[in-house]
PDB file of C-alpha atoms in Angstrom:
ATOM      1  CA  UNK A   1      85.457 138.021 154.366  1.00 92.00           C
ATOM      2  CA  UNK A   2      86.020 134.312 155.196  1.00 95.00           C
ATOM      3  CA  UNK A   3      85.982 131.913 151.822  1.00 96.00           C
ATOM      4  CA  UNK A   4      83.115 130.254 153.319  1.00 94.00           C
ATOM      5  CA  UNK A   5      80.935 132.736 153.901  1.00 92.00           C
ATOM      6  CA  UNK A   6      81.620 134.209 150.363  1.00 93.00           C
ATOM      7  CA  UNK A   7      80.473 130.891 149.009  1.00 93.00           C
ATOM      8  CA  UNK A   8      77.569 130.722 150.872  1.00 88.00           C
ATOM      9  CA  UNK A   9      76.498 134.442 150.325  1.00 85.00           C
ATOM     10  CA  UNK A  10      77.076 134.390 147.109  1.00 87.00           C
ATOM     11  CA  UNK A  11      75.415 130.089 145.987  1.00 86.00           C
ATOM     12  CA  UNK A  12      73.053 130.815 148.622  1.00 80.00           C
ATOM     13  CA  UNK A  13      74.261 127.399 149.907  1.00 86.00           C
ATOM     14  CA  UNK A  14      74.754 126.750 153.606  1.00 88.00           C
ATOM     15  CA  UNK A  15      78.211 127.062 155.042  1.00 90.00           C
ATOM     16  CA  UNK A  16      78.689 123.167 155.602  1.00 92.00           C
ATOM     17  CA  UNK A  17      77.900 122.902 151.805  1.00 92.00           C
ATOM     18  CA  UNK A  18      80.442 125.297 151.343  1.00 94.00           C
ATOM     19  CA  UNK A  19      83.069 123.340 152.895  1.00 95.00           C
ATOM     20  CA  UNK A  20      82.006 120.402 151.119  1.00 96.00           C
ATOM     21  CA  UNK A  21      82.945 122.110 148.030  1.00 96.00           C
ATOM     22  CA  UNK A  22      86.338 123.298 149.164  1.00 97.00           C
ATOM     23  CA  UNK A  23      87.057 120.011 150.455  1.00 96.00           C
ATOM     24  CA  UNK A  24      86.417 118.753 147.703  1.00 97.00           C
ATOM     25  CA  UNK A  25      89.107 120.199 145.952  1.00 97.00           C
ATOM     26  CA  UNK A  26      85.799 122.296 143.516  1.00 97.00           C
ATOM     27  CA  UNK A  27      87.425 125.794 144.729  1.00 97.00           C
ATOM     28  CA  UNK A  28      90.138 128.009 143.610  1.00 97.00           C
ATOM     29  CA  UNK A  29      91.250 131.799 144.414  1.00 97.00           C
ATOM     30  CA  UNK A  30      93.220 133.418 142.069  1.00 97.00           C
ATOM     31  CA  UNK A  31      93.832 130.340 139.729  1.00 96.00           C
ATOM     32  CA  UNK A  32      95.241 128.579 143.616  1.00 96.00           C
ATOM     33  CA  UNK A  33      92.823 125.567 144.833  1.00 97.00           C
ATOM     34  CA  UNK A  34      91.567 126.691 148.241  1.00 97.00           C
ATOM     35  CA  UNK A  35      90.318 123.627 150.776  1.00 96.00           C
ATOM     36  CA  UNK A  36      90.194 126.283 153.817  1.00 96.00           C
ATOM     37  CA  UNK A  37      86.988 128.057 154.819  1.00 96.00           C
ATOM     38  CA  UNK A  38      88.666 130.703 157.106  1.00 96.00           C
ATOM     39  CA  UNK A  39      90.990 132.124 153.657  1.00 96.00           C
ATOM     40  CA  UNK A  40      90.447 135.214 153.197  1.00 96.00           C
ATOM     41  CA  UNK A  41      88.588 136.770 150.450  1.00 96.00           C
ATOM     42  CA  UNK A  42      88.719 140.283 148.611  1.00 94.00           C
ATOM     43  CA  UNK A  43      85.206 140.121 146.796  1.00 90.00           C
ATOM     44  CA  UNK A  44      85.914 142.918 144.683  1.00 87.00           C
ATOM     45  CA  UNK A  45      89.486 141.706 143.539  1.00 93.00           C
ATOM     46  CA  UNK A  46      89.941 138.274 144.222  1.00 95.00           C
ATOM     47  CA  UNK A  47      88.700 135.917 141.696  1.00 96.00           C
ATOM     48  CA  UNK A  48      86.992 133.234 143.320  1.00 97.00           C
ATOM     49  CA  UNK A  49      85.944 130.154 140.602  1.00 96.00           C
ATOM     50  CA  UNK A  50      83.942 126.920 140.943  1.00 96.00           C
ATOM     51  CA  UNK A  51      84.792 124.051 138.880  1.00 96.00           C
ATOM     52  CA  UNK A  52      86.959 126.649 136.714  1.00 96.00           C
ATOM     53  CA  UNK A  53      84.204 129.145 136.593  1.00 96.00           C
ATOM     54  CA  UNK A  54      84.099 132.448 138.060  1.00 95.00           C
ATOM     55  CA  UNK A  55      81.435 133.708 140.821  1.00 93.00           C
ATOM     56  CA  UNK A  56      80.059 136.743 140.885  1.00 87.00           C
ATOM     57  CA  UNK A  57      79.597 137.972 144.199  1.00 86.00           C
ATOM     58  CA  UNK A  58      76.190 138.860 145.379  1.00 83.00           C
ATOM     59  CA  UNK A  59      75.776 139.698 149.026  1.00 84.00           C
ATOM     60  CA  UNK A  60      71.826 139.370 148.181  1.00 91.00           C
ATOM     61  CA  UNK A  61      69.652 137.349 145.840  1.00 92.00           C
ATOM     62  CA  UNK A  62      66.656 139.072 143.772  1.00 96.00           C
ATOM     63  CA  UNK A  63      64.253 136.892 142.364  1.00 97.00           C
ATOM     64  CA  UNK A  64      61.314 137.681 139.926  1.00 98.00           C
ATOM     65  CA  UNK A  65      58.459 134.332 140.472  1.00 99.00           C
ATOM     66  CA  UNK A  66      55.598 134.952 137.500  1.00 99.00           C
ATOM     67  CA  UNK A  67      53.164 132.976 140.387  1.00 99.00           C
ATOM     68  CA  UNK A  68      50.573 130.999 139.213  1.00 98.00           C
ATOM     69  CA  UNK A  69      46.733 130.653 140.482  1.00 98.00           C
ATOM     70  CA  UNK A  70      46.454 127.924 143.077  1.00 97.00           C
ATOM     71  CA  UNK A  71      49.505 128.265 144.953  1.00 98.00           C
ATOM     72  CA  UNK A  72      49.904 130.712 148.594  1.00 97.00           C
ATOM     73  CA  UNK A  73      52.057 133.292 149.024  1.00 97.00           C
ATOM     74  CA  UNK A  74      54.270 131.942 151.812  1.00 96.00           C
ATOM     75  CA  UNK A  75      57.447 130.023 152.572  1.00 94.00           C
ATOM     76  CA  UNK A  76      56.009 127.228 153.844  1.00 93.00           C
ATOM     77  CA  UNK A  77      52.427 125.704 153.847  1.00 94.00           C
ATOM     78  CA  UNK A  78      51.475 122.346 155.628  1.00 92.00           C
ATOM     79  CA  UNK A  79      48.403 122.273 153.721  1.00 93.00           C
ATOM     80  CA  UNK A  80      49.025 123.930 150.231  1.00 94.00           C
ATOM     81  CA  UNK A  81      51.627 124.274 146.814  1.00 96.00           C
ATOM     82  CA  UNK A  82      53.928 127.584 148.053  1.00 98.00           C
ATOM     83  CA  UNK A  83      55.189 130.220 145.437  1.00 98.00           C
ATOM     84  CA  UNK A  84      58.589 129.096 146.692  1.00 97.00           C
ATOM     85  CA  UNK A  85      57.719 125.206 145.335  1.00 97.00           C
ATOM     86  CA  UNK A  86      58.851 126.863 141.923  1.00 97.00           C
ATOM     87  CA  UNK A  87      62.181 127.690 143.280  1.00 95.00           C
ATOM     88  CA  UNK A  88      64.918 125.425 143.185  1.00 91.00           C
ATOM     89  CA  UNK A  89      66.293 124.264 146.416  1.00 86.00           C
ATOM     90  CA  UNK A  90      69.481 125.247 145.803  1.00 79.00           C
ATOM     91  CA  UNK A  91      68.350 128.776 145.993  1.00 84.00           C
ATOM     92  CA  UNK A  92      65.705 129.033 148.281  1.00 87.00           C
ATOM     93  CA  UNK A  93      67.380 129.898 151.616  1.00 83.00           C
ATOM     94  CA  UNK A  94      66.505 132.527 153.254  1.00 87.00           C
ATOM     95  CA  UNK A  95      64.262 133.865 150.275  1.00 94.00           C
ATOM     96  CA  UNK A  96      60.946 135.507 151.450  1.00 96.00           C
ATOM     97  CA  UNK A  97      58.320 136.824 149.026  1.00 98.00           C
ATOM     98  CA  UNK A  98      57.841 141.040 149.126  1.00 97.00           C
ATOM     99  CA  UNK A  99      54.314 141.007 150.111  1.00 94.00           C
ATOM    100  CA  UNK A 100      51.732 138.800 149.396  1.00 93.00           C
ATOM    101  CA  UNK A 101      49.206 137.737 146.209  1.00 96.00           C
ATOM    102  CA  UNK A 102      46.295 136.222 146.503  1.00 96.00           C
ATOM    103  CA  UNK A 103      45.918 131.864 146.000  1.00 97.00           C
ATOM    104  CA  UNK A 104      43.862 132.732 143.122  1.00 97.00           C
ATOM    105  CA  UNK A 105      45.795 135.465 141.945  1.00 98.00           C
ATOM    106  CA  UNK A 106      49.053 135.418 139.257  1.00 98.00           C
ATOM    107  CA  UNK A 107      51.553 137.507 138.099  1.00 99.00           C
ATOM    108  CA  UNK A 108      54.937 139.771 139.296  1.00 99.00           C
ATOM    109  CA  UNK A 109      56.181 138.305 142.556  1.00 99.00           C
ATOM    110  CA  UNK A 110      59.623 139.496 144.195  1.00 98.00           C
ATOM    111  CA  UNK A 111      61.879 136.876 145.965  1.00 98.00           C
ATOM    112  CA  UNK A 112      64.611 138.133 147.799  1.00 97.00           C
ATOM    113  CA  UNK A 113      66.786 138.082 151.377  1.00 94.00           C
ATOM    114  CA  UNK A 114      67.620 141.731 151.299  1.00 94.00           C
ATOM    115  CA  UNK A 115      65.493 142.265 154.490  1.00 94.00           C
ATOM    116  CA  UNK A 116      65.894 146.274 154.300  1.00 94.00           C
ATOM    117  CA  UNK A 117      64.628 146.227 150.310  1.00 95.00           C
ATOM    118  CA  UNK A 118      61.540 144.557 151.391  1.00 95.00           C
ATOM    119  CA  UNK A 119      60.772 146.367 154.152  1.00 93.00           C
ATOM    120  CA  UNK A 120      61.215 149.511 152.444  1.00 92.00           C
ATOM    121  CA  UNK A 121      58.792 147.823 149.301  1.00 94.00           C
ATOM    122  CA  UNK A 122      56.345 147.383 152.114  1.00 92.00           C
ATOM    123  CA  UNK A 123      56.104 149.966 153.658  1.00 90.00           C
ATOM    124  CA  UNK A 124      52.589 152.086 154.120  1.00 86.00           C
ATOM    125  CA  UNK A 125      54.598 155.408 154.095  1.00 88.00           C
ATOM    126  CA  UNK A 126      56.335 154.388 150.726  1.00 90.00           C
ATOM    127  CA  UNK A 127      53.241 154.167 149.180  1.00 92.00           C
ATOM    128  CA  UNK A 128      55.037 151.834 146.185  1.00 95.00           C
ATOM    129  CA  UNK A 129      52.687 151.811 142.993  1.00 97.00           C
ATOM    130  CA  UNK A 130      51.107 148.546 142.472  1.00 98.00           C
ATOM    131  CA  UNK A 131      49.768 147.671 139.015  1.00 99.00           C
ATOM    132  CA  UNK A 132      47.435 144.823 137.867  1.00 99.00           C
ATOM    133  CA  UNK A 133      45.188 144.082 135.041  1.00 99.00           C
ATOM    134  CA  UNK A 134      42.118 142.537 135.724  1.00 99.00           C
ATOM    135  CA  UNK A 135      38.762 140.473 134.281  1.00 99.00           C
ATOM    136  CA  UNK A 136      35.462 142.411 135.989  1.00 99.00           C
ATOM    137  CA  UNK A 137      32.216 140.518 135.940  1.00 99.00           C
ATOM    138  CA  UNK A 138      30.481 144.169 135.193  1.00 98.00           C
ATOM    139  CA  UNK A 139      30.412 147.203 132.884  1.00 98.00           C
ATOM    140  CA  UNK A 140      33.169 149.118 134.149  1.00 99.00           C
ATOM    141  CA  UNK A 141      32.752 153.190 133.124  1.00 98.00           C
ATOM    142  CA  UNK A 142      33.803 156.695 134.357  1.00 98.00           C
ATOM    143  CA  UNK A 143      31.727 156.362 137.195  1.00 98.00           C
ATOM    144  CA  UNK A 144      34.308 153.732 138.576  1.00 99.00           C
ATOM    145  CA  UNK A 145      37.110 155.254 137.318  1.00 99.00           C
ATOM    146  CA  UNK A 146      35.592 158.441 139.335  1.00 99.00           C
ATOM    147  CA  UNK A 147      35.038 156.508 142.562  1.00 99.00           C
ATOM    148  CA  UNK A 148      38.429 154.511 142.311  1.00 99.00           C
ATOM    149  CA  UNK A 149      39.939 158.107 142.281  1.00 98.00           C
ATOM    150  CA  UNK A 150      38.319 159.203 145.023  1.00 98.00           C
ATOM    151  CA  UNK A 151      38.823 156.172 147.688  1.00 98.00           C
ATOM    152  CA  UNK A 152      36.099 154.072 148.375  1.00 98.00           C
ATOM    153  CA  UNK A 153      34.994 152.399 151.639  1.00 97.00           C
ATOM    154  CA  UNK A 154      35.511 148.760 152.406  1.00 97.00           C
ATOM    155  CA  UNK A 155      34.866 148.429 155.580  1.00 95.00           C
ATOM    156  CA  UNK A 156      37.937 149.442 156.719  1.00 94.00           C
ATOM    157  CA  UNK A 157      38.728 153.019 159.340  1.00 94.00           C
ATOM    158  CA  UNK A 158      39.145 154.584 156.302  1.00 95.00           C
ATOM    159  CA  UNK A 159      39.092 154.669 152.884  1.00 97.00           C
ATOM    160  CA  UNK A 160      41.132 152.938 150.557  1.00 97.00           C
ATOM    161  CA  UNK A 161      43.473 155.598 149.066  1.00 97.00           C
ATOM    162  CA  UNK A 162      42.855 157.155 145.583  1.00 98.00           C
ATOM    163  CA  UNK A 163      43.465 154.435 142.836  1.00 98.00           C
ATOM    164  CA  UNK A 164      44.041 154.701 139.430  1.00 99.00           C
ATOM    165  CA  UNK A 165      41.110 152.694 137.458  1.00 99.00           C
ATOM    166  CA  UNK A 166      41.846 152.270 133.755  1.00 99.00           C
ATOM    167  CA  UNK A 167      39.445 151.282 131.471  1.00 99.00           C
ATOM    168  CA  UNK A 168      40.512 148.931 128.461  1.00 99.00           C
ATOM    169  CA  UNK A 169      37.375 146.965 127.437  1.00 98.00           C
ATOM    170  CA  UNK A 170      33.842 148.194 128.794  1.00 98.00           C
ATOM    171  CA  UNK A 171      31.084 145.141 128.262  1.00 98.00           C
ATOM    172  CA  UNK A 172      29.647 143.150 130.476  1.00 97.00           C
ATOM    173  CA  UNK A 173      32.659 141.521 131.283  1.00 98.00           C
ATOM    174  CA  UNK A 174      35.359 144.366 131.354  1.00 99.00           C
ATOM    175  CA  UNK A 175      39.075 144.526 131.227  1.00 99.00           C
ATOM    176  CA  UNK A 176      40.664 146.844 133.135  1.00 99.00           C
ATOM    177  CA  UNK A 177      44.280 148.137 134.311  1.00 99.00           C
ATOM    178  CA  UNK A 178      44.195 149.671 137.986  1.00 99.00           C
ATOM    179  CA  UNK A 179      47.359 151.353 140.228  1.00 99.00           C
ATOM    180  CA  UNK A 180      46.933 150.843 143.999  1.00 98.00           C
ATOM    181  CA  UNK A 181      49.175 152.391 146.610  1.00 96.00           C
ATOM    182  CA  UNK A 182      48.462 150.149 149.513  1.00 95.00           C
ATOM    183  CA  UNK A 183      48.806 146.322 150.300  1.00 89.00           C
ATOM    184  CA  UNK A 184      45.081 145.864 152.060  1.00 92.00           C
ATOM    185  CA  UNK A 185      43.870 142.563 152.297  1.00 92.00           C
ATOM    186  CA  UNK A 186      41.845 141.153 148.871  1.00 95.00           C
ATOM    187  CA  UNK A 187      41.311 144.885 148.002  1.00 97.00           C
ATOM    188  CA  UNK A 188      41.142 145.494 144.606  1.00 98.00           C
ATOM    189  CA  UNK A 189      38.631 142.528 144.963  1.00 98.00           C
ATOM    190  CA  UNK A 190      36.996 144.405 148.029  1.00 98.00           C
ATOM    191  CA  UNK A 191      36.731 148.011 146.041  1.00 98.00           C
ATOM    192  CA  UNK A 192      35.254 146.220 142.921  1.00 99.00           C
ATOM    193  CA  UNK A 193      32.549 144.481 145.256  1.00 98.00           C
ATOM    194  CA  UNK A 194      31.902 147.912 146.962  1.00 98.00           C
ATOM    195  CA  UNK A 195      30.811 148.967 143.132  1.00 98.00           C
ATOM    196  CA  UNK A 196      28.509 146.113 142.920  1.00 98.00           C
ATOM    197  CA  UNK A 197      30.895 144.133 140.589  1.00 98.00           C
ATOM    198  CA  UNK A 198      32.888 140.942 140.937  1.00 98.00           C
ATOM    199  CA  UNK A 199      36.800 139.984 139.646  1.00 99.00           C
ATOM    200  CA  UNK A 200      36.765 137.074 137.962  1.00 99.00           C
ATOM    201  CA  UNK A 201      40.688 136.842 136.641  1.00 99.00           C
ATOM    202  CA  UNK A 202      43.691 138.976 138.809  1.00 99.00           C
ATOM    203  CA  UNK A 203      46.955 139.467 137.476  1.00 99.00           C
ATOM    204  CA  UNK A 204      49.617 141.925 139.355  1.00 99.00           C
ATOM    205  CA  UNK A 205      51.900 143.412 136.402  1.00 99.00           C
ATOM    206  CA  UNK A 206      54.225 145.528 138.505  1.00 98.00           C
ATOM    207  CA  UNK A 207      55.788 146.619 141.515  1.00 97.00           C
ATOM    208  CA  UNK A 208      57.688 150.257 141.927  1.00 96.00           C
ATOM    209  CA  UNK A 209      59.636 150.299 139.017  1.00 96.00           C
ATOM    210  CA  UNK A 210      60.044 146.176 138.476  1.00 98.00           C
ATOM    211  CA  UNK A 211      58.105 145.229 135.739  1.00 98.00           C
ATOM    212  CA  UNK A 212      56.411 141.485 135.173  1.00 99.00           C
ATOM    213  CA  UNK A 213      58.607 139.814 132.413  1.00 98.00           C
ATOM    214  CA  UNK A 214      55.742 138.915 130.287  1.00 95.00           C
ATOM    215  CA  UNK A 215      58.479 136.162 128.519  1.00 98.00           C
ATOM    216  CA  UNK A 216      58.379 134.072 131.700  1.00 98.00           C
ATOM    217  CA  UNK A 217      55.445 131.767 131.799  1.00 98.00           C
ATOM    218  CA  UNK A 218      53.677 131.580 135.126  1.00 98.00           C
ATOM    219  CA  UNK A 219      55.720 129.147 137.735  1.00 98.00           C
ATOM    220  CA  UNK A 220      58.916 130.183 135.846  1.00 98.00           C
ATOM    221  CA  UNK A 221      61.495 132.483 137.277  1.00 98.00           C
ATOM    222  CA  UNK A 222      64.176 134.654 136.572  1.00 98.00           C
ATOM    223  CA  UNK A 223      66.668 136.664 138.313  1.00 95.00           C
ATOM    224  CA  UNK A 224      66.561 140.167 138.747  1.00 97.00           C
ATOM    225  CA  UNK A 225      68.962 142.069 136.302  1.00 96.00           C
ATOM    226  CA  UNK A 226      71.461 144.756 137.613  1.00 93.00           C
ATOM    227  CA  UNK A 227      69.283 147.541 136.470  1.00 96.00           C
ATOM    228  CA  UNK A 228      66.173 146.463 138.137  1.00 97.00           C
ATOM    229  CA  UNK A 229      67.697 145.751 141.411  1.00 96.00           C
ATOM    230  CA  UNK A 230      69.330 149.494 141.146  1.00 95.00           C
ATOM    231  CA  UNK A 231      65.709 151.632 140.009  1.00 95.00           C
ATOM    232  CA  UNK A 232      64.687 149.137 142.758  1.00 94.00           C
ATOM    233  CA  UNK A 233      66.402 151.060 145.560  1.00 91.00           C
ATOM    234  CA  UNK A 234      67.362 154.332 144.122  1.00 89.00           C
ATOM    235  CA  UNK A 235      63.053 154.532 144.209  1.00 81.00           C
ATOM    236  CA  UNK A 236      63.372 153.126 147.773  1.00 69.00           C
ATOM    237  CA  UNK A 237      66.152 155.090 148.845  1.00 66.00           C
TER     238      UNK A 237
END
């Protein structure tokens, strides 16, 4: 692999800034300053530093975003705050968000520009678990939990697929935990209002096996440890 595309692989920096940086003298392999973006680099036993510091090579990038109400799911937005306005530019490129939330809607959000992850995560044949805890304007009871189970119409061809409705406060406004299989526009909102009841707070605590990292506050970010980005695709696999 050329140095310069190692350095822009693995900063997520575009290959002129790379050569910037070797230029610049900022580069060394194997303890050797290297000012040439065609030298040739080993990832796995050539130590490459920055300013004296090792990088670790990452072909991709795996972000978790905690997003926050009031900004779109999207890359770019002529008209609205982005979830990717939380991400330093630096690290941005090439970044796209697995799926989408809802403006009004907060929690786990994956960033990433492993194209084949996310279009395994997205897939409708996958069917990849999706988690969130919600606020219901309602009295939530079995007979939900009954009808979640069984799919419920919302005025799509068919029926949403069975969901997994869990009650954890029952009052007039309820608290709830519910597992969706399927990625259909606003439709835990759209089963809830087939019910007769309204969500007033939405909060999406996991993905597959990635878990929200309830330490982050919302418009903070984290990258993904090894471990999640492995249970990631062994599930996907």
């Amino acid at each position: 692999m050329r140095m310069d595309k190692f350095l822009s692989q693995t900063l997520n920096v575009t290959r002129t800034e790379a050569k910037k940086m070797l230029k610049q003298g900022r580069i060394s392999k194997n303890e050797v300053i290297c000012k040439d973006g065609a030298e040739k680099v080993i990832p796995q036993t050539d130590v490459v530093c920055l300013d004296g510091t090792p990088i670790q090579y990452e072909q991709f990038h795996y972000l978790m975003l905690y997003k926050p109400a009031g900004c779109v799911t999207a890359t770019e937005d002529a008209h609205a705050k982005t979830v990717m306005d939380y991400i330093p530019a630096e690290r941005r490129r090439n970044l796209s968000p697995v799926g989408r939330l809802d403006k009004d809607t907060e929690g786990l959000l994956l960033l990433t520009d492993d194209g084949a992850l996310n279009h395994r995560l997205l897939a409708p044949g996958k069917h990849v678990p999706k988690t969130y805890y919600a606020k219901i304007d309602g009295t939530v009871t079995e007979r939900e939990v009954t009808l979640f189970a069984e799919g419920l119409e919302i005025g799509e061809k068919k029926p949403t697929a069975p969901a997994i409705l869990e009650i954890l406060h029952s009052a007039e406004q309820s608290e709830i935990r519910v597992t969706i299989t399927e990625g259909k526009f606003h439709q835990i909102k759209r089963m809830f209002h087939a019910v007769g009841m309204e969500v007033l707070y939405l909060k999406r605590l996991s993905m597959g096996t990635l878990q929200l990292d309830e330490t982050l506050a919302p418009g903070a970010w984290r990258k993904l440890t090894e471990s999640e980005i492995q249970q990631l695709k062994e599930e996907q696999s």
